[in-house]
mmCIF file of N, CA and C in Angstrom:
data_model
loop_
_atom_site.group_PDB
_atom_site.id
_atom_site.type_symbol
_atom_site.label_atom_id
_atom_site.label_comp_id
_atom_site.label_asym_id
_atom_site.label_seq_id
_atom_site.Cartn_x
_atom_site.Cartn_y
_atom_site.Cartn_z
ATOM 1 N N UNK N 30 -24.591 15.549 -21.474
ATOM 2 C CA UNK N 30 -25.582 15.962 -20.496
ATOM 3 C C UNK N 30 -25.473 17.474 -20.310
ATOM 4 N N UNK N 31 -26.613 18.170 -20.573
ATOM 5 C CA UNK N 31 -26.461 19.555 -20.522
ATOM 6 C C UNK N 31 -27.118 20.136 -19.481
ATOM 7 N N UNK N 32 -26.772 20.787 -18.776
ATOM 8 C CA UNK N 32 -27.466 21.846 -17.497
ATOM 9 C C UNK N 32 -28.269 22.437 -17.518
ATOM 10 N N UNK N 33 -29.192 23.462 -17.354
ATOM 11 C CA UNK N 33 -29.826 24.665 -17.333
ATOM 12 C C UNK N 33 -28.883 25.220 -17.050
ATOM 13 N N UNK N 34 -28.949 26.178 -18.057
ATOM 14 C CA UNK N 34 -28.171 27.709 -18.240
ATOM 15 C C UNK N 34 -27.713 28.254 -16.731
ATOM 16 N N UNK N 35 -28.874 27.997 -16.013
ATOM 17 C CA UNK N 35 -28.580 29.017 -14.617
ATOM 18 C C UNK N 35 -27.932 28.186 -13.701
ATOM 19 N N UNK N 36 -27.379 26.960 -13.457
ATOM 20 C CA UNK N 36 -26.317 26.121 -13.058
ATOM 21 C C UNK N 36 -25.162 26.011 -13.382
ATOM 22 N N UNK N 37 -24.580 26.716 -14.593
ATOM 23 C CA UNK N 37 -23.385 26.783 -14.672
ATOM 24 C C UNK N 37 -22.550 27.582 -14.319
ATOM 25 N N UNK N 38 -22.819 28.767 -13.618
ATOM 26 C CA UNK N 38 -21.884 29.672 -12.697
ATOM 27 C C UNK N 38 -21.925 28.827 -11.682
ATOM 28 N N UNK N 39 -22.591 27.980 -11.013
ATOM 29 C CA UNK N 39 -22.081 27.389 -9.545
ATOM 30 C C UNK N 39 -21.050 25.946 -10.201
ATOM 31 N N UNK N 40 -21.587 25.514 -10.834
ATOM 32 C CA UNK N 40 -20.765 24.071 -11.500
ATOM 33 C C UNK N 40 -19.396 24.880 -11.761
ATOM 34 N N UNK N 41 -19.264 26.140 -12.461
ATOM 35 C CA UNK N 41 -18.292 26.638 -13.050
ATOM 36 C C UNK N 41 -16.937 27.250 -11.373
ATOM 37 N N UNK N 42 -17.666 28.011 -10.555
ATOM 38 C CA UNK N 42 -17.158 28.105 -9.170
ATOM 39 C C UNK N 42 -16.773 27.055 -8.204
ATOM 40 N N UNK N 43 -17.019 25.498 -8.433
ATOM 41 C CA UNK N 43 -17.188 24.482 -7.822
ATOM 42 C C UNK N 43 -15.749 24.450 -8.461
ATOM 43 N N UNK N 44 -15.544 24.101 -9.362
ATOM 44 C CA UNK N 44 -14.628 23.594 -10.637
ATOM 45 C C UNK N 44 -13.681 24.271 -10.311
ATOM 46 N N UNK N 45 -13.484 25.730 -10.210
ATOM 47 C CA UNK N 45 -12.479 26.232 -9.817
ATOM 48 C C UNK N 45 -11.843 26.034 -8.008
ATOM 49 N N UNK N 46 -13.270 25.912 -7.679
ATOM 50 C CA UNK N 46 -12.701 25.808 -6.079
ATOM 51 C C UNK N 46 -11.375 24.738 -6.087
ATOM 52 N N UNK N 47 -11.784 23.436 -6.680
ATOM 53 C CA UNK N 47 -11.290 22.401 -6.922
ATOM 54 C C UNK N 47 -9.902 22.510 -7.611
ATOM 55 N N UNK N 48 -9.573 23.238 -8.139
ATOM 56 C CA UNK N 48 -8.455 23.718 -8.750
ATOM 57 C C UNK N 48 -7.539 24.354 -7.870
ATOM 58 N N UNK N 49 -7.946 25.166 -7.130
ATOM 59 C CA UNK N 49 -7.427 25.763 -5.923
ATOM 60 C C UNK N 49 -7.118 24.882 -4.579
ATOM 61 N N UNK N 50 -8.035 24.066 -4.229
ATOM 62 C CA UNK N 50 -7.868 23.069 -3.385
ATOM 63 C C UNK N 50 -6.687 22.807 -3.619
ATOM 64 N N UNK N 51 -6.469 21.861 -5.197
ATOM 65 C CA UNK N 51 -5.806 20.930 -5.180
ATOM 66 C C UNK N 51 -4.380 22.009 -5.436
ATOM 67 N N UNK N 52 -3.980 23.720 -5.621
ATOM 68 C CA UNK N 52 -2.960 24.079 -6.032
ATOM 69 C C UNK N 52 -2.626 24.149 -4.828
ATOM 70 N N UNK N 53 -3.539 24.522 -3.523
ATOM 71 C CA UNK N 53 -3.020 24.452 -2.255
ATOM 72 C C UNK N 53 -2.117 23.398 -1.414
ATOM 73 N N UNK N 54 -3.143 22.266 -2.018
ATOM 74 C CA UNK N 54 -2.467 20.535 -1.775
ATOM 75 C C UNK N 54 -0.702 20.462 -2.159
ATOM 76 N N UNK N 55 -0.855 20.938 -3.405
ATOM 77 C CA UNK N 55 0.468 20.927 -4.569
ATOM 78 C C UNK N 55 1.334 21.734 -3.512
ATOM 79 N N UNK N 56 1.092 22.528 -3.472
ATOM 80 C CA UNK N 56 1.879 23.339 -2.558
ATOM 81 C C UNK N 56 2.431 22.867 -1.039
ATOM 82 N N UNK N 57 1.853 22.177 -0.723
ATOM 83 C CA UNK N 57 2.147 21.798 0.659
ATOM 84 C C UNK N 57 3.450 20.519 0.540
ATOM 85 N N UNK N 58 2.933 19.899 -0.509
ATOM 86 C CA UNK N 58 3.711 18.556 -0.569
ATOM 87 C C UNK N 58 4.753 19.202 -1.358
ATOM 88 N N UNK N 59 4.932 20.593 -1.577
ATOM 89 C CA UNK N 59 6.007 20.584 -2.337
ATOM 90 C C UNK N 59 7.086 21.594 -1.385
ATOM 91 N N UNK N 60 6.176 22.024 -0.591
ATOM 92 C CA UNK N 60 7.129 22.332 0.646
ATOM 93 C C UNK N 60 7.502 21.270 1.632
ATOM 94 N N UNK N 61 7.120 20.327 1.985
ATOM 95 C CA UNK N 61 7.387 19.210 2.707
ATOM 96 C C UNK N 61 8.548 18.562 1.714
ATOM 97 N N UNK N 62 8.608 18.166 0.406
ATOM 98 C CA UNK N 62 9.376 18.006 -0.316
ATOM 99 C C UNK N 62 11.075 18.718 -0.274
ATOM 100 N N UNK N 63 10.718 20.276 -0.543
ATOM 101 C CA UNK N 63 11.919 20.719 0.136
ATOM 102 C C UNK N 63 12.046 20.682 1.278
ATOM 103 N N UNK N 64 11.825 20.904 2.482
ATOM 104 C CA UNK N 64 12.225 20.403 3.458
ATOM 105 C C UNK N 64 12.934 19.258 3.809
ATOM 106 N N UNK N 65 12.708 17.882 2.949
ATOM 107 C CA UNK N 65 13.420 16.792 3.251
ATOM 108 C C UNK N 65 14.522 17.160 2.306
ATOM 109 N N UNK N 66 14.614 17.637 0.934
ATOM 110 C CA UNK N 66 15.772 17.769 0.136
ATOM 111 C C UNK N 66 16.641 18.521 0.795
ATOM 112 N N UNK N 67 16.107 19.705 1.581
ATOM 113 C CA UNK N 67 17.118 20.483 2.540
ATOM 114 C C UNK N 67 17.443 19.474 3.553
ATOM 115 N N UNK N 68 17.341 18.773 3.964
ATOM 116 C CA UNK N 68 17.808 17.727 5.342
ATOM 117 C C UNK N 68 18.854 16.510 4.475
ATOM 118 N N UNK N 69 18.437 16.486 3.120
ATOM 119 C CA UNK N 69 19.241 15.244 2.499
ATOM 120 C C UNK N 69 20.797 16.429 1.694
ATOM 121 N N UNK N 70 20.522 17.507 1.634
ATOM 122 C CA UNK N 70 21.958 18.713 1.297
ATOM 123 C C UNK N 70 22.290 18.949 2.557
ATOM 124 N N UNK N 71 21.704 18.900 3.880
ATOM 125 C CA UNK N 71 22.472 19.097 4.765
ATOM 126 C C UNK N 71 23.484 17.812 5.083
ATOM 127 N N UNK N 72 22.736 16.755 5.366
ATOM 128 C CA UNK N 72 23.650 15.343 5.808
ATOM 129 C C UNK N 72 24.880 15.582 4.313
ATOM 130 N N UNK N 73 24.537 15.721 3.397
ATOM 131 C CA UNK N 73 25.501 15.448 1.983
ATOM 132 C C UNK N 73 26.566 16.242 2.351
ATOM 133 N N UNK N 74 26.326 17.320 2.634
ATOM 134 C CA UNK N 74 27.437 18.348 2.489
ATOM 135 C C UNK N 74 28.408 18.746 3.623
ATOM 136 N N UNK N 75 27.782 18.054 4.926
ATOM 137 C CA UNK N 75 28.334 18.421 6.347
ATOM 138 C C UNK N 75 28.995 16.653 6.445
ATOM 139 N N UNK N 76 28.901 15.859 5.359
ATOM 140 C CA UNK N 76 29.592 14.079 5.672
ATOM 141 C C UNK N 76 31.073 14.874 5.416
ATOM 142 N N UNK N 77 31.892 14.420 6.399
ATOM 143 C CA UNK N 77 33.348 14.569 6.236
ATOM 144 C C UNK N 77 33.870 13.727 5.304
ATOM 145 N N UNK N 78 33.495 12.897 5.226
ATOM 146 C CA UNK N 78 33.741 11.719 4.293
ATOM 147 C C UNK N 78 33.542 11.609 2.967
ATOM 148 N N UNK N 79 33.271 12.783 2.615
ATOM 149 C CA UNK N 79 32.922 12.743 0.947
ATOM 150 C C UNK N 79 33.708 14.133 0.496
ATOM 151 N N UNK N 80 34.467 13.864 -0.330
ATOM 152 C CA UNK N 80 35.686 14.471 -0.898
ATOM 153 C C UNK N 80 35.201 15.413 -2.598
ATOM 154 N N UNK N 81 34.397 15.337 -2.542
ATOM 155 C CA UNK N 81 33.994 16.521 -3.928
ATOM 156 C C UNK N 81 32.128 16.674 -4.150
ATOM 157 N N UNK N 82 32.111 17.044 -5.464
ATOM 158 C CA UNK N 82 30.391 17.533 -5.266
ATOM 159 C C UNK N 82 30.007 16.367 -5.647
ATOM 160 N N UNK N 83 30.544 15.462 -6.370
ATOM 161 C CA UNK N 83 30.215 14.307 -7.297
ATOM 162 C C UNK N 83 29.450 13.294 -6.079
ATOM 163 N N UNK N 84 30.706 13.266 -5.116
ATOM 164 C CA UNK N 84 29.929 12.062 -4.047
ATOM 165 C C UNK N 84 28.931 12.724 -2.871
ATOM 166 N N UNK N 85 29.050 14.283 -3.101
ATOM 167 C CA UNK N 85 27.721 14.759 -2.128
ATOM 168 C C UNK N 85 26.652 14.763 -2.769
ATOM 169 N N UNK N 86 26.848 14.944 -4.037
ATOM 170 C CA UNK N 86 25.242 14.832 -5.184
ATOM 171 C C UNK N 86 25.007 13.298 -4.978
ATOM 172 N N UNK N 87 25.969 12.179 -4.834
ATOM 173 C CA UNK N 87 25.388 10.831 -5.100
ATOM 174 C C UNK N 87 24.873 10.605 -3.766
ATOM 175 N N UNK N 88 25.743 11.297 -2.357
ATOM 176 C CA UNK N 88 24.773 10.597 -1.230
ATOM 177 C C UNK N 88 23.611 11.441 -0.837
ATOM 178 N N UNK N 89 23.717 13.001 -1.404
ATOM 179 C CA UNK N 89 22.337 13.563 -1.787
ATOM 180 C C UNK N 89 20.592 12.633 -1.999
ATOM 181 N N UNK N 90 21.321 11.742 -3.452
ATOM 182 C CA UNK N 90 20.310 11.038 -4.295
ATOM 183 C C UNK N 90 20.170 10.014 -3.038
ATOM 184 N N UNK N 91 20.998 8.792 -2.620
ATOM 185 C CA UNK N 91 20.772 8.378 -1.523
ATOM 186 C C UNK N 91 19.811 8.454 -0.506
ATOM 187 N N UNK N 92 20.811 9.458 0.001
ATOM 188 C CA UNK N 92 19.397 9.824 1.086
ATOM 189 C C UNK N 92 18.152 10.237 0.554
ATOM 190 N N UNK N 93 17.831 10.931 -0.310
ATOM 191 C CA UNK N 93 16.613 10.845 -1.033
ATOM 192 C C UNK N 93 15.597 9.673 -1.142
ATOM 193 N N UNK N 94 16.411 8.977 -1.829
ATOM 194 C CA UNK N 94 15.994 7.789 -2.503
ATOM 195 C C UNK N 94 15.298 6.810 -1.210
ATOM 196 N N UNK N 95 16.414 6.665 -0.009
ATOM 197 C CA UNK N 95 15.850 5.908 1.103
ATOM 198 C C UNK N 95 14.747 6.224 1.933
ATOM 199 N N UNK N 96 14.407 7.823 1.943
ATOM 200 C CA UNK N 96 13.117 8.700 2.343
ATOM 201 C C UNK N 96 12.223 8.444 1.998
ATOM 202 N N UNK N 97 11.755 7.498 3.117
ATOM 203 C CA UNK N 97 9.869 7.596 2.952
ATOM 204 C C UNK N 97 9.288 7.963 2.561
ATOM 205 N N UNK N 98 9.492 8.883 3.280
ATOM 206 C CA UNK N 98 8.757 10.333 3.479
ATOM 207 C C UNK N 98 9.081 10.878 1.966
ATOM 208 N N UNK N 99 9.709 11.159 1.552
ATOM 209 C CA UNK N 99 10.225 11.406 0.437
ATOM 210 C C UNK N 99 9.620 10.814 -0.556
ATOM 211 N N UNK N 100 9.747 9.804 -0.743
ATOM 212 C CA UNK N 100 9.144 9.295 -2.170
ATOM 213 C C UNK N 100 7.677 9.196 -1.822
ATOM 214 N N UNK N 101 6.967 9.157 -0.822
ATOM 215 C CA UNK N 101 5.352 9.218 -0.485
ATOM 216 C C UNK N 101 4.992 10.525 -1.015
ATOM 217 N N UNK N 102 5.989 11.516 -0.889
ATOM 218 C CA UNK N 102 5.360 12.940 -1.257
ATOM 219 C C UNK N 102 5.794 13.034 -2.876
ATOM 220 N N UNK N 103 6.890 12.277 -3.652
ATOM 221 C CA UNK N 103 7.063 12.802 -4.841
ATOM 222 C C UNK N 103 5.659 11.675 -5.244
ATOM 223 N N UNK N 104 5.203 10.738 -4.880
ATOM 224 C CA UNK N 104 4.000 9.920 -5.546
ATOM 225 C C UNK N 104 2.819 10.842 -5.076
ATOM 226 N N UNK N 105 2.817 11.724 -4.199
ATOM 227 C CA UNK N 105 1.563 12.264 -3.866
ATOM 228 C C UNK N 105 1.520 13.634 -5.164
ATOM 229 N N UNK N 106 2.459 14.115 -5.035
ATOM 230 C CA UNK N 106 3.050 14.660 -5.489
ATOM 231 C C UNK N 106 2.603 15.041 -7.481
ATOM 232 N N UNK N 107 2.695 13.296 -7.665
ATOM 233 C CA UNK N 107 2.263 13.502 -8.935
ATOM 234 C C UNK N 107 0.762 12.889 -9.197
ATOM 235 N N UNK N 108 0.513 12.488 -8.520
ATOM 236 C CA UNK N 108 -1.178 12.584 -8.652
ATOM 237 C C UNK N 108 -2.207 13.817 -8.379
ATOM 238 N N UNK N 109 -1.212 14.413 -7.625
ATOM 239 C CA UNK N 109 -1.864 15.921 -7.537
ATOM 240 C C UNK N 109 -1.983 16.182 -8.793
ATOM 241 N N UNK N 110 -1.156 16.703 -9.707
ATOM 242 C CA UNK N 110 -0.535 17.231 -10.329
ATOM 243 C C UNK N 110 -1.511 16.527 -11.785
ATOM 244 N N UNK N 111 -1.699 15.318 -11.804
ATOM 245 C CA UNK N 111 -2.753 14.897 -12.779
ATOM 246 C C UNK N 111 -3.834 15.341 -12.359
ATOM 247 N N UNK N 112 -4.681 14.914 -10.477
ATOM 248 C CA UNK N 112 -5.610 15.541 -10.716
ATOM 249 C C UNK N 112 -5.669 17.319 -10.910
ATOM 250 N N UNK N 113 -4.793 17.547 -11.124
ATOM 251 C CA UNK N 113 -4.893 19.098 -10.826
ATOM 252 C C UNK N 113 -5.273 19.343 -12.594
ATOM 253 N N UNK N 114 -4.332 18.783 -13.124
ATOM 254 C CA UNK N 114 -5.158 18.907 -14.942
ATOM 255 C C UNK N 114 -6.225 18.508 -14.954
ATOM 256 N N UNK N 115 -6.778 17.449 -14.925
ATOM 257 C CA UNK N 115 -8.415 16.707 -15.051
ATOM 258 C C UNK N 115 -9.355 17.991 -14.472
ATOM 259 N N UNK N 116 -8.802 18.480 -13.533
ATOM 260 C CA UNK N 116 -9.322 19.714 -12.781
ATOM 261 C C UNK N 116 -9.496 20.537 -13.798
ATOM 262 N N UNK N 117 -8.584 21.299 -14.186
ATOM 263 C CA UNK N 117 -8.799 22.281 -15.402
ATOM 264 C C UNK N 117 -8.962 21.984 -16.489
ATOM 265 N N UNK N 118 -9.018 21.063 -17.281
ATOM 266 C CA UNK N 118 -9.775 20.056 -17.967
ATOM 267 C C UNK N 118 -11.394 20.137 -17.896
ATOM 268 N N UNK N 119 -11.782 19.556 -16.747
ATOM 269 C CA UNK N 119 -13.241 19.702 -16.479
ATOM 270 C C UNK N 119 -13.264 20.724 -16.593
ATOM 271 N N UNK N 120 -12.827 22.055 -15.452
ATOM 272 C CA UNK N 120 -13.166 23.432 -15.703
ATOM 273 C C UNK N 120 -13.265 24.026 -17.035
ATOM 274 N N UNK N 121 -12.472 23.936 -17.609
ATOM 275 C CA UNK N 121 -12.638 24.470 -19.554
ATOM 276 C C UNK N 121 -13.995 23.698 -19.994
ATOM 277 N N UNK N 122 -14.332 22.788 -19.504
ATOM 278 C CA UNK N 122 -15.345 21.950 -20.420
ATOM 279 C C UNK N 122 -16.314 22.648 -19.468
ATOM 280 N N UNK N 123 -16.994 23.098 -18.442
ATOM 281 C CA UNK N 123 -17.675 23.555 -18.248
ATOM 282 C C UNK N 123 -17.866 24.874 -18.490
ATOM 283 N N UNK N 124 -16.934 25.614 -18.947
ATOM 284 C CA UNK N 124 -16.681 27.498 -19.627
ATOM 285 C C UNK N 124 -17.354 27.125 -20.803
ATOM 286 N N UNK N 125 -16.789 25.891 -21.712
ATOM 287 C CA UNK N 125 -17.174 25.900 -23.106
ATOM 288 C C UNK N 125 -18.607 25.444 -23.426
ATOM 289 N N UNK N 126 -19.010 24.648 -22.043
ATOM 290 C CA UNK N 126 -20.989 24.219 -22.124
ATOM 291 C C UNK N 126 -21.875 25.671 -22.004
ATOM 292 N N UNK N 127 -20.948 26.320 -20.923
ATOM 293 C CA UNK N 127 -21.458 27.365 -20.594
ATOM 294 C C UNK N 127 -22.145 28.589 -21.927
ATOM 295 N N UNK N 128 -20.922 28.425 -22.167
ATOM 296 C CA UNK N 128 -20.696 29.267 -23.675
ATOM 297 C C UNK N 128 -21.633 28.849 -24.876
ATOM 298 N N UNK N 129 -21.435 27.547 -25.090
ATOM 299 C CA UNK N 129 -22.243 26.992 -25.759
ATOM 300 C C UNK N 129 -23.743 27.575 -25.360
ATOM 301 N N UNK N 130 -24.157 26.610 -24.728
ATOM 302 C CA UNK N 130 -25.802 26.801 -24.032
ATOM 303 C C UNK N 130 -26.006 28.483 -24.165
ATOM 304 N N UNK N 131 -25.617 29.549 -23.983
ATOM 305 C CA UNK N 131 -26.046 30.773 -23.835
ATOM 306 C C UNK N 131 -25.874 30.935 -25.642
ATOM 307 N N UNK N 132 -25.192 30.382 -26.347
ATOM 308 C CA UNK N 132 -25.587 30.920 -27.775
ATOM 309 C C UNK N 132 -27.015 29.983 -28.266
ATOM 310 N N UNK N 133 -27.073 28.763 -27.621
ATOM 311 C CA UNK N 133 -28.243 27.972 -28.124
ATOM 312 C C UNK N 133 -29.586 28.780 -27.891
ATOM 313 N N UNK N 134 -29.362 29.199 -26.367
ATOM 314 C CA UNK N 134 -30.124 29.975 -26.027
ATOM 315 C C UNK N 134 -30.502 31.280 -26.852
ATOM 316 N N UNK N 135 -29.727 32.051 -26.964
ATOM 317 C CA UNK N 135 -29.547 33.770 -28.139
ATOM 318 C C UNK N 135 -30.673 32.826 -29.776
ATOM 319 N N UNK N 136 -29.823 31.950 -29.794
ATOM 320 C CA UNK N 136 -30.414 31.577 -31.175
ATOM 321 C C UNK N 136 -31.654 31.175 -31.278
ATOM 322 N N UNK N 137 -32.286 30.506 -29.818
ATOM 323 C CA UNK N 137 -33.684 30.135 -29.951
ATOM 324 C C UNK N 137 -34.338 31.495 -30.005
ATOM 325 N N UNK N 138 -33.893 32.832 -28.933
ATOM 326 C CA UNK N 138 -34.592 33.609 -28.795
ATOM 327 C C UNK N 138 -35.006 34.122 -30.052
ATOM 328 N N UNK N 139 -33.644 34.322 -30.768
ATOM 329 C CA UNK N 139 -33.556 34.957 -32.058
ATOM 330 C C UNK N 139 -34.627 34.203 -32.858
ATOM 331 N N UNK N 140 -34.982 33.028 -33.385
ATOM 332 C CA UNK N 140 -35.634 32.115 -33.638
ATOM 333 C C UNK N 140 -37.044 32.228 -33.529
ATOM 334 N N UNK N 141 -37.548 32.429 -32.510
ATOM 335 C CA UNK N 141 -38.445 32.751 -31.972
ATOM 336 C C UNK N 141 -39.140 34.318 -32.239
ATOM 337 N N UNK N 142 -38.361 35.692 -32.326
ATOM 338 C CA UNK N 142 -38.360 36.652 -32.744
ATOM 339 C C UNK N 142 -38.861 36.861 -34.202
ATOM 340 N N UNK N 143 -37.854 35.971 -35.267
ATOM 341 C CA UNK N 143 -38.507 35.819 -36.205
ATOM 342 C C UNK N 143 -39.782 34.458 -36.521
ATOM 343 N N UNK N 144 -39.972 34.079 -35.894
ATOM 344 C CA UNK N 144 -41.064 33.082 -35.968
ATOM 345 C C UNK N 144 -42.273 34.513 -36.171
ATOM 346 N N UNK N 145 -41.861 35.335 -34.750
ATOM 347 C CA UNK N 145 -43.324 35.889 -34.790
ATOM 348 C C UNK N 145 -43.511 37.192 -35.465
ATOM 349 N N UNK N 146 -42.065 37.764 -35.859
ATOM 350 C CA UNK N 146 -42.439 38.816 -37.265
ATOM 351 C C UNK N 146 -43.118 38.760 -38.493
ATOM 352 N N UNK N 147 -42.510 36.705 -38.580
ATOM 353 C CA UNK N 147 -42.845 36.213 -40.060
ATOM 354 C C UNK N 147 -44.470 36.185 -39.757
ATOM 355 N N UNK N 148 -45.154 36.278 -38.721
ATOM 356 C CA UNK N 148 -46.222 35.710 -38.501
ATOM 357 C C UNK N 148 -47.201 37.135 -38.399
ATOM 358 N N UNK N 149 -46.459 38.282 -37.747
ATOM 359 C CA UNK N 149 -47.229 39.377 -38.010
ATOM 360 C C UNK N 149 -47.237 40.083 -39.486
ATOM 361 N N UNK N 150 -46.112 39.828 -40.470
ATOM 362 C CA UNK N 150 -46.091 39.928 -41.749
ATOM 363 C C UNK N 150 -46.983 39.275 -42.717
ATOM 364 N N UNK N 151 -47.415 38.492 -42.334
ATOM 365 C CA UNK N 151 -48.725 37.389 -43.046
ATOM 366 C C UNK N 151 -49.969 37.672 -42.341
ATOM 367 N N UNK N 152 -49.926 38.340 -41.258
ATOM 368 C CA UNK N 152 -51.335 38.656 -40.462
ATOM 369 C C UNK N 152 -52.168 37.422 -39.736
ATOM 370 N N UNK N 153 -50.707 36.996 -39.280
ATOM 371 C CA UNK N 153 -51.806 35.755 -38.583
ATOM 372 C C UNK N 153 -51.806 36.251 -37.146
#
């Protein structure tokens, strides 16, 4: 399905908005993300009860692992992150229609140019 030529700077600005949206999104859940990893190195490392890095990295993962909150944002997390390709995905495919269509265009003109040289050369 192809556009008119003069719709693809807004399709093309839409596309990017969308890209941005979603790097903003990415961003948020990935600060909320650290934030809980900083709360799961704090409990790890302040447990009196754990005697080297081995068992603060394992109750690290732990507490991780039991976080809601936590695993809601690493699943949000990665759907961003797909739609955020499909995003630039679409966006390239609309640069490359873009691109396209303006040479279809050059070539009709061109096309057309000689249609009507060939035509003043014969004297019609």
């Amino acid at each position: 399905m192809t556009m008119q030529l003069s719709h693809y700077p807004g399709a093309i600005a839409e596309a990017a908005q969308r890209v941005n949206e979603l790097d903003s999104e990415i961003m948020a859940v990935q600060q909320l993300l650290n934030r809980v990893e900083g709360n799961a190195d704090r409990i790890s490392a302040f447990d009196i009860d754990l005697k080297n890095d081995a068992q603060r990295r394992s109750r690290r993962f732990e507490v991780l692992l039991t976080d809601r909150e936590y695993q809601t944002a690493t699943n949000t997390l990665m759907r961003l992150t797909a739609e955020k390709a499909n995003a630039l995905a679409h966006l390239e495919y609309l640069r490359n229609q873009f691109s396209v269509a303006k040479l279809e265009t050059r070539r009709a003109i061109a096309q057309q140019l000689t249609d009507f040289e060939s035509r003043e050369l014969v004297g019609l």
